[in-house]
XYZ file of C-alpha atoms in Angstrom:
527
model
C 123.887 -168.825 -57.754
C 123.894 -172.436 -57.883
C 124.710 -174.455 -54.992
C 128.730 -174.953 -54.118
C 131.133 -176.864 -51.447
C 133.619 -174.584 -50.784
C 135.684 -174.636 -47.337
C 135.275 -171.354 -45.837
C 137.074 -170.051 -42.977
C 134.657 -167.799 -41.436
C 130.982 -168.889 -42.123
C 129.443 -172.418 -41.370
C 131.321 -175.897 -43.516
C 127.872 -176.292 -45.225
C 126.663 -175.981 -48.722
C 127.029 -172.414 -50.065
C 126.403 -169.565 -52.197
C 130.004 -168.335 -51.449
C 133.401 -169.080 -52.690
C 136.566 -168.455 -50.366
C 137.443 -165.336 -52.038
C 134.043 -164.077 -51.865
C 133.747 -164.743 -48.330
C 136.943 -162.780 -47.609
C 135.494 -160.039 -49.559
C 132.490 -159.811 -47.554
C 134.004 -160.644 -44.456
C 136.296 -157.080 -45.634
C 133.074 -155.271 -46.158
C 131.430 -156.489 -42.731
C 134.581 -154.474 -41.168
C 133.795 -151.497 -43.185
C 130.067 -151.755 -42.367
C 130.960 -151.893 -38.489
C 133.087 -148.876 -38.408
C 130.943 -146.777 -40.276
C 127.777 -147.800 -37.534
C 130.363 -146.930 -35.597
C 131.155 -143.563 -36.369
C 127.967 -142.680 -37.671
C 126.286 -143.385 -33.747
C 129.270 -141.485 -32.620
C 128.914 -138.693 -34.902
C 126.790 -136.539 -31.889
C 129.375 -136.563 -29.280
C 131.821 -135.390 -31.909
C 129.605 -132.753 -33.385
C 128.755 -131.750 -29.830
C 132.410 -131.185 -28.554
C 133.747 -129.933 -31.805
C 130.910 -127.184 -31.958
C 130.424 -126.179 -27.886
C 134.697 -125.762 -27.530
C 134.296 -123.277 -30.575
C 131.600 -121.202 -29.082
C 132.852 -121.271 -25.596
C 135.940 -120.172 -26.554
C 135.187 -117.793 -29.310
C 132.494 -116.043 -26.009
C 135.411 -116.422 -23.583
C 138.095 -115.256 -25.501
C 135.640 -112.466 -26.692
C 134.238 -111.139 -23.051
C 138.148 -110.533 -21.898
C 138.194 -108.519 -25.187
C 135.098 -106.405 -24.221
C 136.058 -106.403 -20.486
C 139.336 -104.456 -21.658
C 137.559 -102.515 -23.542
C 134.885 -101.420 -21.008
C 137.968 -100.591 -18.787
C 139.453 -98.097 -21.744
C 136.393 -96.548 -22.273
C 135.927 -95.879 -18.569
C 138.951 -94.740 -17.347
C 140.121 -92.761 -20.570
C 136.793 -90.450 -20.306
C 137.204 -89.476 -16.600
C 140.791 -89.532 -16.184
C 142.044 -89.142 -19.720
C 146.235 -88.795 -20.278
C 147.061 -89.675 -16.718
C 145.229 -93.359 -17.549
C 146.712 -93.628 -21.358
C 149.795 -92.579 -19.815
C 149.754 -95.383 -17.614
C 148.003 -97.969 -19.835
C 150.193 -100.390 -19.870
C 149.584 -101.735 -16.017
C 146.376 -102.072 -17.177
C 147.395 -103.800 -20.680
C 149.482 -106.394 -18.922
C 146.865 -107.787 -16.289
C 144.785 -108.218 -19.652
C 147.553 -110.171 -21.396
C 148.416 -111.934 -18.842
C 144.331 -113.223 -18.079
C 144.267 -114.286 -21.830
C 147.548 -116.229 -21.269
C 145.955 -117.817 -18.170
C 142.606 -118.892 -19.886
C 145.129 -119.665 -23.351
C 146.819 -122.721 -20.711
C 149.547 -120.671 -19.793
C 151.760 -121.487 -16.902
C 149.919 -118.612 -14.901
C 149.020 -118.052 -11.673
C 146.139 -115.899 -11.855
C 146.895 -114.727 -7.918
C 150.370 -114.013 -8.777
C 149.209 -111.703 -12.051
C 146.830 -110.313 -9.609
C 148.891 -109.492 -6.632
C 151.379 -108.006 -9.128
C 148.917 -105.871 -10.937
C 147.789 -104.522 -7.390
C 151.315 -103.820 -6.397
C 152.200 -101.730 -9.694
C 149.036 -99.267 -9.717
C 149.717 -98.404 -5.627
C 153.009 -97.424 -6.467
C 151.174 -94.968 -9.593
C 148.442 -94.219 -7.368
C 150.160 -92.853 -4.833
C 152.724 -91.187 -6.747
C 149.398 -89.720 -8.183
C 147.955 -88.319 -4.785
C 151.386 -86.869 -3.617
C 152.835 -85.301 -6.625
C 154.239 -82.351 -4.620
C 156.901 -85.130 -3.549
C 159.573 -87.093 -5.379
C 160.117 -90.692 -4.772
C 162.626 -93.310 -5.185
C 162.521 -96.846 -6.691
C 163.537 -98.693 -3.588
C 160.753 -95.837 -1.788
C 158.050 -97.329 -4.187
C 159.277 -100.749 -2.880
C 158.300 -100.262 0.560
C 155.293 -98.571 -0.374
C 154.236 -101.758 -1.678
C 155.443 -103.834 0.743
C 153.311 -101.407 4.048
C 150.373 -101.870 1.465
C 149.876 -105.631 2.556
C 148.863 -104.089 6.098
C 147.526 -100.815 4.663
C 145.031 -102.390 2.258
C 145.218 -98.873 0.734
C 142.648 -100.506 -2.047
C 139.978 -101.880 0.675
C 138.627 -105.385 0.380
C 138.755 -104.672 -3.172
C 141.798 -106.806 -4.511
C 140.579 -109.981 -2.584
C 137.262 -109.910 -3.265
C 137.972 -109.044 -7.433
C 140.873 -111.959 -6.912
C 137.928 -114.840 -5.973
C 135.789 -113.847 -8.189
C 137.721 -113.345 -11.630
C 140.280 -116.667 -10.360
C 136.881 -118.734 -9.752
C 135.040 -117.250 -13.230
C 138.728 -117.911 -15.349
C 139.679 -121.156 -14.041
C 135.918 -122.758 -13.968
C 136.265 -120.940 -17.745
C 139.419 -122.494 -18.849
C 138.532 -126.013 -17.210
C 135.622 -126.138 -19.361
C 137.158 -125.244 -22.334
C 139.736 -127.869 -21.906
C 137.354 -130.105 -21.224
C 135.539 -129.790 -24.385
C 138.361 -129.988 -26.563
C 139.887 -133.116 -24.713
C 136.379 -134.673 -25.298
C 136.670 -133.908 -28.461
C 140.181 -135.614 -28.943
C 138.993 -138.745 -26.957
C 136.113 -139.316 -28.899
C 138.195 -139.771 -31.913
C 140.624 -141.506 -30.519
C 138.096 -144.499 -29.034
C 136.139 -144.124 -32.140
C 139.276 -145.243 -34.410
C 138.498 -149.301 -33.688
C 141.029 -151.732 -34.480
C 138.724 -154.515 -35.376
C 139.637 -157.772 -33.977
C 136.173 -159.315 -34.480
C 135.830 -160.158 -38.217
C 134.859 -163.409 -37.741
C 131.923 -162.475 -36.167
C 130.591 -159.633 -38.170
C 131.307 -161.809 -41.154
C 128.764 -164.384 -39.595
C 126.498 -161.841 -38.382
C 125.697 -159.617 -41.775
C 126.840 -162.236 -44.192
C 127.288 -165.506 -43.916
C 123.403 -165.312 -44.382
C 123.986 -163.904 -47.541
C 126.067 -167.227 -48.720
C 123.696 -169.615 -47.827
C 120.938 -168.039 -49.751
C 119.588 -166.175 -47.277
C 120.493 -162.508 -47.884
C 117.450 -160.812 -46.385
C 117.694 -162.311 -42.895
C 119.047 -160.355 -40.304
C 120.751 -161.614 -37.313
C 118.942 -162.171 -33.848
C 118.800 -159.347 -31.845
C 121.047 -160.760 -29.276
C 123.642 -162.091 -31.424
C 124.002 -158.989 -32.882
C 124.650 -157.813 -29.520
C 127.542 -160.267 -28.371
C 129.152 -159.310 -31.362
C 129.350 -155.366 -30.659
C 130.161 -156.138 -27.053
C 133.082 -158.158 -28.258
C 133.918 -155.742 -30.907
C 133.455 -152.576 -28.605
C 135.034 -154.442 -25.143
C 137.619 -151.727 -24.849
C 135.407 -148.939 -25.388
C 132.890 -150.385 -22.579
C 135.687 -149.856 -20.054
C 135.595 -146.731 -20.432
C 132.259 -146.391 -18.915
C 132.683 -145.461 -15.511
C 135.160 -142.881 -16.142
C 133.384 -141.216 -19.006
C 130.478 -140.836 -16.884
C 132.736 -139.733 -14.117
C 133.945 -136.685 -16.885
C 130.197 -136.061 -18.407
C 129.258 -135.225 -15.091
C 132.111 -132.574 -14.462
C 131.022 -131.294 -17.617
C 127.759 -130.558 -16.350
C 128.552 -129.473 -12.974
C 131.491 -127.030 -13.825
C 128.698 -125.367 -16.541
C 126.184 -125.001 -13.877
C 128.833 -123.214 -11.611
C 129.469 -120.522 -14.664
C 125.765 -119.616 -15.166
C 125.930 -119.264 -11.001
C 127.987 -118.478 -8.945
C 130.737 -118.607 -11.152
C 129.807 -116.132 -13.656
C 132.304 -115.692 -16.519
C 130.405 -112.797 -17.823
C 129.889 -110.918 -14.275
C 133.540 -111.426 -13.319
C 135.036 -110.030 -16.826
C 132.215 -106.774 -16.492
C 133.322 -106.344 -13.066
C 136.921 -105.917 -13.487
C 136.843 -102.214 -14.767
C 134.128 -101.422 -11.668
C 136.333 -103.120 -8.971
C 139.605 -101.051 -10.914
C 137.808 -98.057 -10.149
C 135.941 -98.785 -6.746
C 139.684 -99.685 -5.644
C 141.367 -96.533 -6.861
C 138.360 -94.111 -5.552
C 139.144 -96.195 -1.849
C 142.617 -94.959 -2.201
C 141.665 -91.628 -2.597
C 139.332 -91.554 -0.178
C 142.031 -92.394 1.988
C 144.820 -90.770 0.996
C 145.707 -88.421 3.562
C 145.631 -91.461 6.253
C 147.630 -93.795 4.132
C 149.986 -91.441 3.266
C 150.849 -90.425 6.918
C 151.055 -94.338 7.729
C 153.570 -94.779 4.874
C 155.435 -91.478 5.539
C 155.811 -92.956 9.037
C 156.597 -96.695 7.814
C 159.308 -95.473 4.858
C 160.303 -92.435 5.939
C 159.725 -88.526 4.776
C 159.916 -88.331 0.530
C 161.748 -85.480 -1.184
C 160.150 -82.430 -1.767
C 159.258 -82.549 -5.905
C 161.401 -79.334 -7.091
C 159.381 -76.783 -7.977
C 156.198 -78.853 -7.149
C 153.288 -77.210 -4.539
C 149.738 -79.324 -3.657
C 146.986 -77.756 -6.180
C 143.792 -76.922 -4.933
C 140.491 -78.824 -5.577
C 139.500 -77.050 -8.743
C 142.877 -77.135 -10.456
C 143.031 -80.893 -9.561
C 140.449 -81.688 -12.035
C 137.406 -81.857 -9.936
C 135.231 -81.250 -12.581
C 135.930 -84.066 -14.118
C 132.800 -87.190 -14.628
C 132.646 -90.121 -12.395
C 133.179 -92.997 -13.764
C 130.086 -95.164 -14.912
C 129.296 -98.289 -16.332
C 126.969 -99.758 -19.396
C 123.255 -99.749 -18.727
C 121.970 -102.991 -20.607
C 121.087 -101.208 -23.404
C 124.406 -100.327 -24.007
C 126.542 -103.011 -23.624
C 128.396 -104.830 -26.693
C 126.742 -107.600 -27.709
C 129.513 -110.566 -28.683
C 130.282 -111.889 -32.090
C 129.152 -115.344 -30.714
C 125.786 -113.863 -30.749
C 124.512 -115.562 -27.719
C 124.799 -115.026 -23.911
C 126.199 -117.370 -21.275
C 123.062 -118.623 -20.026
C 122.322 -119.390 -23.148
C 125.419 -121.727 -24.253
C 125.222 -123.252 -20.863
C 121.757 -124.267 -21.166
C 122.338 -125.662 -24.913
C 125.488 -127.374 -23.714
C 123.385 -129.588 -20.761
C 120.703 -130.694 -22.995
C 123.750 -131.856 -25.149
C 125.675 -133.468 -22.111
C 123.035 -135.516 -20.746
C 122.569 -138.776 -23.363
C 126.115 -138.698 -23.566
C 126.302 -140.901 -20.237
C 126.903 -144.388 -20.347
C 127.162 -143.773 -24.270
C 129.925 -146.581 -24.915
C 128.294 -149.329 -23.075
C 125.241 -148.392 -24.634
C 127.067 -148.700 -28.768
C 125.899 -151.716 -28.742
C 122.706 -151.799 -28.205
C 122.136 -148.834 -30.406
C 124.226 -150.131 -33.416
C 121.730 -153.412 -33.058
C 118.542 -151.495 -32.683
C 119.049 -150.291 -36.356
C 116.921 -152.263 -38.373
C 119.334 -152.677 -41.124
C 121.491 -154.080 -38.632
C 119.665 -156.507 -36.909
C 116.715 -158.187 -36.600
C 113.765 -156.686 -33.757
C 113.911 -158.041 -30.626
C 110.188 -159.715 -31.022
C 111.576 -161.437 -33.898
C 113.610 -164.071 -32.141
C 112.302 -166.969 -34.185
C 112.750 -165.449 -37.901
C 116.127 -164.121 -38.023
C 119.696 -165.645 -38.214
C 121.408 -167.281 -35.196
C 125.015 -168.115 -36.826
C 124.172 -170.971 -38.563
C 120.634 -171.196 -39.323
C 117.245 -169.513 -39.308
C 115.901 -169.862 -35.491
C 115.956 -168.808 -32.156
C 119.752 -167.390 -30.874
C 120.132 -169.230 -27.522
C 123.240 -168.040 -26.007
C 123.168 -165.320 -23.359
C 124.210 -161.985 -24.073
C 127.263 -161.385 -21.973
C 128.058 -158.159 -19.943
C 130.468 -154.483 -20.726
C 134.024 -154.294 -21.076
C 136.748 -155.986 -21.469
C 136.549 -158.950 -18.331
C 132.585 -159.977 -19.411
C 133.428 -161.272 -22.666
C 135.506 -164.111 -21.447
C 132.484 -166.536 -21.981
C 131.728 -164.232 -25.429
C 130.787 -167.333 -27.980
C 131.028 -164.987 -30.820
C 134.471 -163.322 -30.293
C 137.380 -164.543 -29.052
C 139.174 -162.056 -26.771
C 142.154 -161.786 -24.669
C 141.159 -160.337 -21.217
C 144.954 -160.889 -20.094
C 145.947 -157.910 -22.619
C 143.870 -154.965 -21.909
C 144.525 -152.684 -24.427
C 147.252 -149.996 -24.471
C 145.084 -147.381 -25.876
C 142.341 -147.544 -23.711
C 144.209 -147.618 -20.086
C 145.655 -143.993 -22.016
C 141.939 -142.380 -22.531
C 140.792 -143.867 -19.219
C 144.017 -141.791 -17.620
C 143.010 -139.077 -19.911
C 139.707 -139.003 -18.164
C 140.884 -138.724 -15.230
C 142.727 -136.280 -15.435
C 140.372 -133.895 -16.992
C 138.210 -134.918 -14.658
C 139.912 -133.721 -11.559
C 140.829 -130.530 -13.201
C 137.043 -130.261 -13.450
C 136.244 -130.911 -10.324
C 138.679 -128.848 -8.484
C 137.200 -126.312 -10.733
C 134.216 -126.812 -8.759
C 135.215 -125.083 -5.805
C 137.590 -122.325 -7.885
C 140.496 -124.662 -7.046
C 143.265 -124.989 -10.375
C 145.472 -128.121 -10.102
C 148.092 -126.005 -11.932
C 148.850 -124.145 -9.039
C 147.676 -125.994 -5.675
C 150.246 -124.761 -4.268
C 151.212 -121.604 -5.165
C 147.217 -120.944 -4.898
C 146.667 -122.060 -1.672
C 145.304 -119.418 0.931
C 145.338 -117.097 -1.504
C 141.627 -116.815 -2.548
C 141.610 -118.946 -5.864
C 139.973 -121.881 -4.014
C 137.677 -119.787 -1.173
C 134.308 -122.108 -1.387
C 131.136 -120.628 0.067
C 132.097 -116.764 -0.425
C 130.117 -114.918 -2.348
C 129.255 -111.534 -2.565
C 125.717 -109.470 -2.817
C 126.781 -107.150 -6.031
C 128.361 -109.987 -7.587
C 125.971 -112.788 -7.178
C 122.455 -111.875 -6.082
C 120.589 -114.305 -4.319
C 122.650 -117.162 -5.013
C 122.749 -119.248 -1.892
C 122.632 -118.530 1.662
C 126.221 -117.112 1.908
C 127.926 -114.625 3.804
C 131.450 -112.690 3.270
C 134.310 -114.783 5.226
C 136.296 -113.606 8.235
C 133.301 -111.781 9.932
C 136.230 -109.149 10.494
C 135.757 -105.308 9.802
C 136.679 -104.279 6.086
C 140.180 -102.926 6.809
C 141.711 -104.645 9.644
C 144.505 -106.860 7.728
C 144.140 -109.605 9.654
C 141.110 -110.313 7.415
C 142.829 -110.999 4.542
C 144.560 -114.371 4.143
C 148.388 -113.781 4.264
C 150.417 -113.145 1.095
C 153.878 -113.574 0.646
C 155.490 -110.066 0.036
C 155.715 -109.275 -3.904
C 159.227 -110.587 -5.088
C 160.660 -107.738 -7.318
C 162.776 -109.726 -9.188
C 161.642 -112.832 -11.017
C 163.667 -114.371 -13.480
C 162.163 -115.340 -16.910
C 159.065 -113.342 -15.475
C 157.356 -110.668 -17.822
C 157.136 -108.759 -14.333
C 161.035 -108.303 -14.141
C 161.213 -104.650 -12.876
C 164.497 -104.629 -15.708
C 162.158 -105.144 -18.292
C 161.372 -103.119 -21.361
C 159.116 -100.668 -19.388
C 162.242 -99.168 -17.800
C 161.590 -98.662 -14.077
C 162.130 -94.527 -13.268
C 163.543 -93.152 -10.134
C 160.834 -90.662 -9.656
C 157.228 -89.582 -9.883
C 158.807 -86.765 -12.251
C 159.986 -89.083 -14.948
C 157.956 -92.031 -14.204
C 154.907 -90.128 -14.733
C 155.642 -87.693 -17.952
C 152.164 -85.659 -17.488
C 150.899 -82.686 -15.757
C 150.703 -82.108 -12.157
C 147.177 -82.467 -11.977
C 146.284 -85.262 -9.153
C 144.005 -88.452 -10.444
C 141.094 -86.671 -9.318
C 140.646 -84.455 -5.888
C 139.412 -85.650 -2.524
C 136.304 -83.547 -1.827
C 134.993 -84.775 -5.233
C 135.956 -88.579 -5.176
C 133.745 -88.089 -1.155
C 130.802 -87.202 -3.631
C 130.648 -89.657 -6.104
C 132.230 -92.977 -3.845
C 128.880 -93.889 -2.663
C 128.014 -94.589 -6.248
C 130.458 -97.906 -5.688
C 129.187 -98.820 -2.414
């Protein structure tokens, strides 16, 4: 092209290659150019979060589905019609843990405390059916089994470990998807820098030059100007990659998603087999406590062998047996992919820059300081590169930004980070923001308790209270169960149609759960 004088706007008043619409062409493409380097080095995180939300929650989602199952399995081969007769108590804690780990507005202690409640009041309707009892009777069976602890330490220990397990679960799972959305939110630039990717990338190009790449450190004031907003974000995305990593460490510990969700049907039946165990005790206590039932008409205790004392114990899966998941992979597994993924991912926005400029086709090497373009000529760049964010490019000479406005946007995804971020965190110690209060003393956010069937050798911790097993005062205190809850799926005047008596509340044969002398044999297969 031969030689022109053309006034341009954006590259230097000097003889040129260029006319004006040419230059506003290029300067168009230098905008295109940026946001593609731009996505392109962003691509991983995207890829990352997209891909490790979909697992997690396709494994998650998939272990409370095989977790039901287990329980099914279990209880409908040793205790057959009087457990499908009865399913639904056992259907609604599921539905109800899905909701939870879903981001429903559920308290996992709550869904807890009221599954407990409903299957003493079927329990022991099960190990006295020689008597006939009463809804409001039921009631204050429920209400003596806060002292009785008719299920053992059962109920509180299951309640830390599945509340820990879900809500470290769900936390993660949120996290990843609000990564995710926060990626492509900070990712979608509104470029307020053409000027100096025009001068950068092509204003070389117009004076004849088109080979010559910018300096190294020109290159670099540029992106830092371009990408100030995005360097804010720094400490707070480093703050939230490191939740990330710590909350995923807990679930391959002591927070074990997979443990708690295999245990559920064990602790089920441990608790049930306690009550048994104990019946004849607990029943006097209540009998004392509520008064002397009704006689069942027609009813008369059966003996051992009629009660179905020939029946199996229960038992779980031996390894070999268990279901593998459609995600094809294990916990430890995703857990150990997902850290290798998480750890470059710190300090990635203040470090755009200098990736975008160590692309060759980008800019020039950093050894090659005296053969590449400064923003006028060949020769050395001089300037200092300036610092991250927003506040360091006030002495920027290659873009002109506003530090008085910080930008709308970004204050939202920094508050967005936050926010995730404590929900991570208080994940951490099995604490869920959601329900601080509500949750509070009631097991969701015990640190430090562990347990030796749940958690072998995992730290140097002992069971809480140092208090025997069944003295009540051991368990934190509970508010009584409310009966009536309005809007609540647990409203006693719901569609399941509360019954006045073990007769018509439980429409099978007389035969007790299981007998006494038999559950004395095979309970030491649960301790």
């Amino acid at each position: 092209l031969p030689w022109l004088s053309f006034h341009l706007r954006l590259c230097p008043q000097d003889y040129t290659c260029c006319s004006s619409q040419m230059e506003e062409t290029l300067a168009l493409q230098s905008e295109r150019d940026f946001l593609k380097a731009v996505e392109e080095n962003s691509q991983f995180l995207l890829t990352t979060f997209t891909q490790r939300h979909r697992r997690f929650d396709e494994f998650f989602r998939e272990l409370i589905d095989l977790s039901e199952k287990s329980m099914n399995q279990m209880f409908t081969k040793t205790y057959g019609r009087l457990f499908t007769q009865n399913v639904h108590v056992f259907q609604e804690l599921f539905v109800e843990l899905r909701r939870y780990y879903s981001g429903g507005s559920v308290s996992l202690s709550e869904v807890l405390s009221d599954f407990w409640s409903r299957l003493v009041e079927r329990v022991f309707s099960l190990v006295n059916p020689q008597y006939q009892f009463s809804e409001d009777y039921l009631e204050c069976v429920s209400k003596h089994a806060e002292q009785l602890q008719p299920f053992g330490d059962v109920p509180r220990r299951l309640r830390v470990q599945v509340s820990r397990a879900f809500i470290a679960a769900r936390a993660l799972s949120q996290g990843l998807a609000t990564g995710r959305d926060i990626v492509n939110k900070a990712t979608k630039v509104n470029s307020e820098c053409v000027r100096g990717l025009m001068r950068q990338w092509y204003c070389p190009l117009c004076r004849g030059m088109p080979s010559l790449r910018p300096c190294h450190s020109l290159c670099l004031n540029v992106m830092k100007g371009c990408l100030a907003n995005q360097g804010d974000l720094d400490t707070e995305w480093n703050n939230f990659i490191d939740a990330l990593y710590q909350v995923s460490e807990k679930l391959e510990g002591p927070f074990n998603m997979e443990l708690a969700a295999d245990s559920i049907s064990v602790k089920v039946s441990e608790a049930i087999m306690h009550m048994q165990e104990n019946s004849v005790s607990i029943s006097t206590k209540v009998f004392q406590g509520c008064g002397s039932p009704r006689p069942a008409p027609g009813r008369s205790k059966r003996s051992p062998k009629e009660s179905g004392g020939n029946r199996r114990p229960f038992r779980t899966y031996s390894p070999e047996e268990k279901p593998t998941t459609a995600a094809g992979t294990n916990l430890d597994r995703l857990v150990t992919e997902l850290k290798e993924r998480l750890r470059p991912m710190r300090s990635f926005w203040v470090s755009l820059p200098h990736t975008i400029c160590n692309d060759e086709k980008m800019a020039a090497d950093v050894t090659n300081e005296d053969r590449c373009w400064n923003g006028q000529t060949r020769g050395r760049y001089l300037p200092d590169v300036t610092g991250d964010g927003l506040v360091s490019q006030i002495n920027n000479p290659e873009v002109e930004v506003d530090i008085a406005k910080p930008d709308v946007r970004t204050r939202q995804l920094i508050m967005e980070l936050r926010v995730v971020t404590n929900k991570l965190r208080h994940a951490q110690s099995g604490q869920d923001m959601d329900f601080m209060d509500s949750e509070e003393g009631s097991g969701s956010g015990d640190q430090g308790e562990r347990y030796n069937d749940d958690w072998p050798g995992y730290g140097p911790y002992s069971p809480p209270y140092n208090k025997p097993p069944h003295n009540p005062a051991s368990n934190p205190a509970k508010p009584p169960r409310v009966r009536e809850k309005n809007g609540s799926k647990w409203n006693r005047n719901n569609g399941h149609g509360r019954v006045k008596s073990a007769t018509s509340q439980l429409s099978f044969s007389l035969v007790p759960l299981l007998s006494l002398p038999f559950m004395v044999t095979v309970a030491p297969m649960w301790r």
